[in-house]
CSV table of C-alpha atoms in Angstrom, one decimal:
chain,number,residue,atom,x,y,z
N,1,MET,CA,-16.1,-3.1,-23.9
N,2,VAL,CA,-16.1,0.5,-22.7
N,3,ALA,CA,-19.3,1.1,-20.5
N,4,LYS,CA,-21.9,3.0,-22.4
N,5,ARG,CA,-25.5,4.2,-21.9
N,6,SER,CA,-28.0,1.6,-22.8
N,7,SER,CA,-29.6,3.6,-25.5
N,8,GLU,CA,-26.5,3.7,-27.5
N,9,SER,CA,-25.6,1.1,-30.1
N,10,SER,CA,-25.1,-2.5,-28.9
N,11,GLU,CA,-21.6,-4.3,-28.8
N,12,SER,CA,-19.6,-5.2,-31.8
N,13,SER,CA,-16.6,-7.5,-32.2
N,14,GLU,CA,-14.5,-4.4,-32.2
N,15,GLU,CA,-16.0,-2.9,-28.9
N,16,SER,CA,-15.5,-6.2,-27.3
N,17,LEU,CA,-11.6,-5.9,-27.5
N,18,ALA,CA,-11.7,-2.5,-25.9
N,19,PRO,CA,-10.0,-2.4,-22.4
N,20,LYS,CA,-12.5,-3.1,-19.7
N,21,THR,CA,-12.6,-0.6,-16.7
N,22,VAL,CA,-13.3,-2.0,-13.3
N,23,VAL,CA,-14.4,0.1,-10.4
N,24,ALA,CA,-13.7,-1.0,-6.7
N,25,GLN,CA,-14.5,1.1,-3.7
N,26,GLY,CA,-14.2,1.1,-0.1
N,27,THR,CA,-13.0,3.0,3.0
N,28,PHE,CA,-9.3,1.4,3.3
N,29,ASP,CA,-8.7,3.1,6.6
N,30,ILE,CA,-5.6,1.1,7.9
N,31,LEU,CA,-4.5,-0.9,4.8
N,32,HIS,CA,-4.0,-4.8,5.2
N,33,PRO,CA,-3.7,-7.7,3.2
N,34,GLY,CA,-7.5,-8.1,2.7
N,35,HIS,CA,-7.7,-4.6,1.0
N,36,VAL,CA,-4.8,-5.9,-1.3
N,37,HIS,CA,-6.6,-9.1,-2.0
N,38,TYR,CA,-9.9,-7.4,-3.0
N,39,LEU,CA,-8.2,-4.9,-5.3
N,40,GLU,CA,-6.1,-7.6,-7.0
N,41,GLN,CA,-9.3,-9.8,-7.6
N,42,ALA,CA,-11.1,-6.4,-9.0
N,43,ALA,CA,-8.0,-5.6,-11.2
N,44,ALA,CA,-8.1,-9.3,-12.5
N,45,MET,CA,-11.9,-8.7,-13.6
N,46,GLY,CA,-10.6,-6.1,-16.3
N,47,ASP,CA,-8.0,-4.0,-17.7
N,48,ARG,CA,-7.9,-0.8,-15.7
N,49,LEU,CA,-8.8,-0.4,-12.2
N,50,VAL,CA,-10.3,2.8,-10.8
N,51,VAL,CA,-10.8,2.8,-7.0
N,52,ILE,CA,-13.4,5.1,-5.4
N,53,VAL,CA,-12.2,6.0,-1.7
N,54,ALA,CA,-15.3,6.7,0.5
N,55,ARG,CA,-15.1,10.3,2.1
N,56,ARG,CA,-15.8,10.2,5.9
N,57,VAL,CA,-19.4,11.7,5.4
N,58,ASN,CA,-20.3,8.7,3.3
N,59,VAL,CA,-19.1,6.2,6.0
N,60,ASP,CA,-22.2,5.7,7.9
N,61,HIS,CA,-22.2,1.8,8.5
N,62,LYS,CA,-19.1,1.8,10.8
N,63,ALA,CA,-16.9,4.0,12.8
N,64,THR,CA,-15.6,7.2,11.4
N,65,PRO,CA,-12.3,6.6,9.6
N,66,ILE,CA,-9.0,7.5,11.4
N,67,CYS,CA,-7.2,8.7,8.3
N,68,SER,CA,-8.4,11.5,6.2
N,69,ALA,CA,-9.9,10.7,2.9
N,70,ARG,CA,-7.2,12.2,1.0
N,71,GLN,CA,-4.5,10.3,2.8
N,72,ARG,CA,-6.5,7.0,2.2
N,73,ARG,CA,-6.6,7.9,-1.5
N,74,ASP,CA,-3.0,8.7,-1.6
N,75,VAL,CA,-2.2,5.2,0.0
N,76,ILE,CA,-4.6,3.2,-2.4
N,77,SER,CA,-3.0,5.2,-5.4
N,78,ALA,CA,0.6,3.8,-4.6
N,79,LEU,CA,-0.7,0.2,-4.9
N,80,GLU,CA,0.7,-1.6,-8.1
N,81,VAL,CA,-2.9,-2.9,-9.2
N,82,VAL,CA,-4.4,0.5,-8.8
N,83,ASP,CA,-4.6,2.6,-11.8
N,84,GLU,CA,-6.3,5.6,-10.3
N,85,ALA,CA,-7.8,6.3,-7.0
N,86,ILE,CA,-10.4,9.0,-6.6
N,87,LEU,CA,-12.6,10.5,-3.7
N,88,GLY,CA,-16.2,9.4,-3.5
N,89,HIS,CA,-19.0,12.1,-4.1
N,90,GLU,CA,-20.2,13.6,-1.2
N,91,GLU,CA,-24.1,13.1,-1.9
N,92,ASP,CA,-24.6,10.7,-4.6
N,93,ILE,CA,-22.2,7.8,-4.5
N,94,PHE,CA,-23.3,7.0,-8.2
N,95,VAL,CA,-22.0,10.3,-9.7
N,96,PRO,CA,-18.4,8.9,-10.1
N,97,ILE,CA,-19.8,5.8,-11.6
N,98,GLU,CA,-21.8,7.8,-14.3
N,99,GLU,CA,-18.4,9.7,-14.9
N,100,LEU,CA,-16.3,6.8,-15.3
N,101,GLU,CA,-18.8,4.4,-16.9
N,102,PRO,CA,-17.0,1.2,-15.9
N,103,ASP,CA,-17.8,-2.1,-17.4
N,104,ILE,CA,-17.7,-3.6,-13.9
N,105,ILE,CA,-18.2,-2.8,-10.4
N,106,ALA,CA,-16.4,-5.1,-8.1
N,107,LEU,CA,-17.6,-5.3,-4.6
N,108,GLY,CA,-15.5,-6.7,-1.7
N,109,HIS,CA,-16.4,-10.1,-0.2
N,110,ASP,CA,-17.7,-8.8,2.9
N,111,GLN,CA,-18.8,-5.3,1.8
N,112,HIS,CA,-22.5,-4.8,2.9
N,113,HIS,CA,-23.7,-3.4,-0.3
N,114,ASP,CA,-26.5,-5.3,-2.0
N,115,GLY,CA,-25.4,-6.0,-5.6
N,116,SER,CA,-28.8,-6.4,-7.0
N,117,ALA,CA,-29.9,-2.9,-5.6
N,118,ILE,CA,-26.8,-1.4,-7.2
N,119,GLU,CA,-27.7,-3.3,-10.5
N,120,ASP,CA,-31.2,-1.8,-10.4
N,121,GLU,CA,-29.8,1.9,-9.8
N,122,LEU,CA,-27.4,1.6,-12.5
N,123,ALA,CA,-30.1,0.5,-15.0
N,124,ALA,CA,-32.4,3.4,-13.8
N,125,ARG,CA,-29.5,5.6,-14.7
N,126,GLY,CA,-29.1,3.8,-18.1
N,127,LEU,CA,-25.5,2.4,-17.3
N,128,GLU,CA,-24.4,-0.9,-18.6
N,129,CYS,CA,-22.4,-2.2,-16.0
N,130,VAL,CA,-22.0,-5.5,-14.2
N,131,VAL,CA,-21.6,-5.9,-10.6
N,132,LYS,CA,-19.2,-8.7,-9.5
N,133,ARG,CA,-18.2,-9.9,-6.0
N,134,ALA,CA,-14.6,-10.5,-5.1
N,135,GLY,CA,-14.0,-13.8,-3.3
N,136,PRO,CA,-12.9,-14.1,0.2
N,137,ARG,CA,-9.3,-13.8,1.6
N,138,GLU,CA,-8.5,-16.7,4.0
N,139,PRO,CA,-5.9,-15.8,6.3
N,140,LYS,CA,-2.3,-17.2,5.4
N,141,TYR,CA,-0.9,-17.1,8.6
N,142,GLU,CA,-2.3,-17.4,12.3
N,143,ASP,CA,-1.6,-13.7,13.3
N,144,GLU,CA,-2.9,-11.9,10.3
N,145,LEU,CA,-5.3,-9.0,11.0
N,146,LEU,CA,-7.5,-8.8,7.9
N,147,SER,CA,-9.9,-5.8,8.8
N,148,THR,CA,-9.2,-2.4,9.9
N,149,ARG,CA,-11.5,-3.0,13.0
N,150,LEU,CA,-9.3,-6.2,14.0
N,151,ILE,CA,-6.2,-3.8,13.7
N,152,ILE,CA,-7.6,-1.1,15.7
N,153,ASP,CA,-9.1,-3.6,18.5
N,154,ARG,CA,-5.4,-4.9,18.8
N,155,ILE,CA,-4.0,-1.3,18.9
N,156,LEU,CA,-6.5,-0.5,21.8
N,157,GLU,CA,-5.7,-3.8,23.4
N,158,ARG,CA,-2.0,-3.2,23.4
N,159,ARG,CA,-1.5,0.4,23.8
N,160,SER,CA,-4.2,1.9,25.9
L,1,MET,CA,26.8,-1.1,-11.4
L,2,VAL,CA,26.0,-4.3,-9.6
L,3,ALA,CA,27.3,-4.1,-6.0
L,4,LYS,CA,30.2,-6.3,-5.4
L,5,ARG,CA,32.9,-7.2,-3.0
L,6,SER,CA,35.7,-4.7,-3.0
L,7,SER,CA,38.3,-7.4,-3.8
L,8,GLU,CA,36.6,-7.9,-7.3
L,9,SER,CA,37.6,-5.9,-10.4
L,10,SER,CA,36.9,-2.4,-10.2
L,11,GLU,CA,34.0,-0.6,-12.3
L,12,SER,CA,34.1,-0.5,-16.2
L,13,SER,CA,31.9,1.5,-18.6
L,14,GLU,CA,29.8,-1.9,-19.1
L,15,GLU,CA,29.5,-2.6,-15.3
L,16,SER,CA,28.3,1.2,-14.8
L,17,LEU,CA,25.3,0.4,-17.2
L,18,ALA,CA,24.1,-2.6,-15.1
L,19,PRO,CA,20.8,-1.9,-13.4
L,20,LYS,CA,21.2,-0.6,-9.7
L,21,THR,CA,19.8,-2.3,-6.8
L,22,VAL,CA,18.4,-0.2,-4.0
L,23,VAL,CA,17.5,-1.5,-0.5
L,24,ALA,CA,15.1,0.3,1.7
L,25,GLN,CA,14.1,-1.1,5.2
L,26,GLY,CA,11.8,-0.1,8.1
L,27,THR,CA,9.0,-1.5,10.2
L,28,PHE,CA,6.0,0.0,8.1
L,29,ASP,CA,3.4,-1.0,10.8
L,30,ILE,CA,0.5,1.0,9.6
L,31,LEU,CA,1.1,2.3,6.0
L,32,HIS,CA,1.0,5.9,5.4
L,33,PRO,CA,2.1,8.4,2.7
L,34,GLY,CA,5.3,8.9,4.4
L,35,HIS,CA,6.3,5.4,3.9
L,36,VAL,CA,5.3,5.7,0.2
L,37,HIS,CA,7.2,8.9,-0.1
L,38,TYR,CA,10.3,7.3,1.3
L,39,LEU,CA,10.1,4.1,-0.8
L,40,GLU,CA,9.4,6.3,-3.9
L,41,GLN,CA,12.6,8.4,-3.2
L,42,ALA,CA,14.5,5.0,-2.7
L,43,ALA,CA,13.1,3.6,-6.0
L,44,ALA,CA,14.2,6.7,-7.8
L,45,MET,CA,17.9,6.1,-6.6
L,46,GLY,CA,18.2,3.1,-8.7
L,47,ASP,CA,16.5,0.5,-11.1
L,48,ARG,CA,15.1,-2.3,-8.6
L,49,LEU,CA,14.1,-1.7,-5.1
L,50,VAL,CA,14.1,-4.2,-2.5
L,51,VAL,CA,12.5,-3.6,0.9
L,52,ILE,CA,13.8,-5.2,4.0
L,53,VAL,CA,10.8,-5.4,6.6
L,54,ALA,CA,12.1,-5.5,10.3
L,55,ARG,CA,10.8,-8.6,12.3
L,56,ARG,CA,9.3,-7.8,15.6
L,57,VAL,CA,12.2,-8.8,17.5
L,58,ASN,CA,14.5,-6.4,15.5
L,59,VAL,CA,12.2,-3.4,16.5
L,60,ASP,CA,13.8,-2.4,19.9
L,61,HIS,CA,14.0,1.4,19.4
L,62,LYS,CA,10.0,2.0,19.6
L,63,ALA,CA,7.2,-0.1,20.5
L,64,THR,CA,6.4,-3.7,19.3
L,65,PRO,CA,4.6,-3.3,15.9
L,66,ILE,CA,0.9,-4.2,15.9
L,67,CYS,CA,0.9,-6.3,12.7
L,68,SER,CA,3.1,-9.2,12.1
L,69,ALA,CA,6.1,-9.0,9.9
L,70,ARG,CA,4.8,-11.2,7.2
L,71,GLN,CA,1.6,-9.0,7.1
L,72,ARG,CA,3.8,-6.0,6.9
L,73,ARG,CA,5.7,-7.6,4.3
L,74,ASP,CA,2.7,-8.6,2.2
L,75,VAL,CA,1.3,-4.9,2.3
L,76,ILE,CA,4.7,-3.5,1.2
L,77,SER,CA,5.1,-6.0,-1.6
L,78,ALA,CA,1.8,-4.6,-3.1
L,79,LEU,CA,3.2,-1.2,-3.7
L,80,GLU,CA,4.0,-0.3,-7.3
L,81,VAL,CA,7.4,1.1,-6.5
L,82,VAL,CA,8.5,-2.0,-4.5
L,83,ASP,CA,10.0,-4.9,-6.8
L,84,GLU,CA,10.6,-7.3,-3.7
L,85,ALA,CA,9.8,-7.2,-0.1
L,86,ILE,CA,11.6,-9.6,2.3
L,87,LEU,CA,11.8,-10.1,6.2
L,88,GLY,CA,14.9,-9.1,7.9
L,89,HIS,CA,17.3,-11.3,9.7
L,90,GLU,CA,16.4,-12.1,13.2
L,91,GLU,CA,20.1,-11.7,14.4
L,92,ASP,CA,22.5,-9.9,12.1
L,93,ILE,CA,20.6,-7.1,10.0
L,94,PHE,CA,23.6,-7.0,7.5
L,95,VAL,CA,22.9,-10.9,6.3
L,96,PRO,CA,20.2,-9.9,3.8
L,97,ILE,CA,22.7,-6.9,2.6
L,98,GLU,CA,25.3,-9.5,2.1
L,99,GLU,CA,22.9,-11.7,0.0
L,100,LEU,CA,21.4,-8.7,-2.0
L,101,GLU,CA,24.6,-7.0,-2.7
L,102,PRO,CA,22.8,-3.7,-3.3
L,103,ASP,CA,24.4,-0.6,-4.9
L,104,ILE,CA,22.6,1.8,-2.4
L,105,ILE,CA,21.0,1.6,0.9
L,106,ALA,CA,18.4,4.3,1.0
L,107,LEU,CA,17.6,5.5,4.6
L,108,GLY,CA,14.4,7.1,5.5
L,109,HIS,CA,14.5,10.9,6.4
L,110,ASP,CA,13.9,10.3,10.2
L,111,GLN,CA,15.1,6.9,10.6
L,112,HIS,CA,17.4,6.6,13.7
L,113,HIS,CA,20.3,4.8,11.8
L,114,ASP,CA,23.6,6.5,11.7
L,115,GLY,CA,24.6,6.3,7.9
L,116,SER,CA,28.5,6.6,8.6
L,117,ALA,CA,28.2,3.5,11.2
L,118,ILE,CA,26.6,1.8,8.3
L,119,GLU,CA,29.1,2.5,6.0
L,120,ASP,CA,31.9,1.4,8.2
L,121,GLU,CA,30.2,-2.1,8.6
L,122,LEU,CA,29.6,-2.4,4.9
L,123,ALA,CA,33.4,-1.7,4.4
L,124,ALA,CA,34.3,-4.1,7.3
L,125,ARG,CA,32.5,-6.7,5.4
L,126,GLY,CA,33.9,-5.9,2.0
L,127,LEU,CA,30.7,-4.7,0.4
L,128,GLU,CA,30.8,-1.7,-1.8
L,129,CYS,CA,27.5,0.1,-1.4
L,130,VAL,CA,26.7,3.8,-0.9
L,131,VAL,CA,24.2,5.0,2.0
L,132,LYS,CA,21.9,7.7,0.9
L,133,ARG,CA,19.0,9.3,2.8
L,134,ALA,CA,15.5,10.3,1.4
L,135,GLY,CA,14.3,13.7,2.0
L,136,PRO,CA,11.5,14.6,4.0
L,137,ARG,CA,8.1,14.3,3.4
L,138,GLU,CA,6.1,17.8,4.1
L,139,PRO,CA,2.4,17.2,4.9
L,140,LYS,CA,0.2,18.0,1.8
L,141,TYR,CA,-3.1,18.4,3.8
L,142,GLU,CA,-3.6,19.8,7.3
L,143,ASP,CA,-5.0,16.4,8.6
L,144,GLU,CA,-2.3,14.1,7.3
L,145,LEU,CA,-1.0,11.5,9.9
L,146,LEU,CA,2.5,10.7,8.4
L,147,SER,CA,3.7,8.3,11.2
L,148,THR,CA,2.6,5.0,12.6
L,149,ARG,CA,2.8,6.6,16.1
L,150,LEU,CA,0.6,9.4,15.1
L,151,ILE,CA,-2.1,7.1,13.5
L,152,ILE,CA,-1.9,5.0,16.9
L,153,ASP,CA,-2.1,8.2,19.0
L,154,ARG,CA,-5.3,9.3,17.0
L,155,ILE,CA,-7.0,5.9,17.4
L,156,LEU,CA,-6.4,5.9,21.1
L,157,GLU,CA,-7.7,9.5,21.2
L,158,ARG,CA,-10.8,8.7,19.2
L,159,ARG,CA,-11.8,5.0,20.1
L,160,SER,CA,-10.4,4.3,23.6
């Protein structure tokens, strides 16, 4: 079912067969298998995965990303499970959601976002969109570095 | 044409229509658009792209990779243009080439390998395989970091 404004007609069996768009989002500064896991889980929730890559100005809950937003978008675009990667909006993070009208927003397992606050904002904007959360990615090997922060810490430990 | 030992029958029109396997290889420590460009160019040289990811012990021309070989392989496997990613051989880098029998080995634009030395070694092992080199990736934006070393330098500059 294609995401639609709640004021529009309710679902029919025809609509429910329409491809589902999933939106995932994040910073994706230094790509690691945890990112891949999150995006694979997001892709599996629907038929088309669009990834919103946070601009530097929108990253206020952790250190400023090392790589530019465009570079991070270009790397995410190259992943097999990603149909499209776009940059986030500088002021209102819901603007691309309004444009994309996704059926599902997939949050990462450890992302700080409050799913129910997002659902409230979606409802306030008349968007019918479900918020789901991806499951955790357990380390496969002892030496996996499953966050950008861990990779950066290892770089500082080994190279500085 | 599937790669074959030179002692086998020479090519026929039927063989020349068979899918071509390309092998690319590298360290791929911190993924960036330069890696993506190299692998896209390699994939375009044939029909199936297998990437050999160097183990830490095989990286002797630059600093030891930050991420484990398995982690680097898992990230490379997730790229759309990559059909398969495998770890290199610890002692003899030509062992996976002998197993894969590729039609083409694609070197990265700035990789230190000597193409003609590789061709000589392939010939000595009876492998019919062409060595090609990918073109350079020009920066698209002013702030692109198109090497693992540049990304690590930026991390050390900003975070240490």
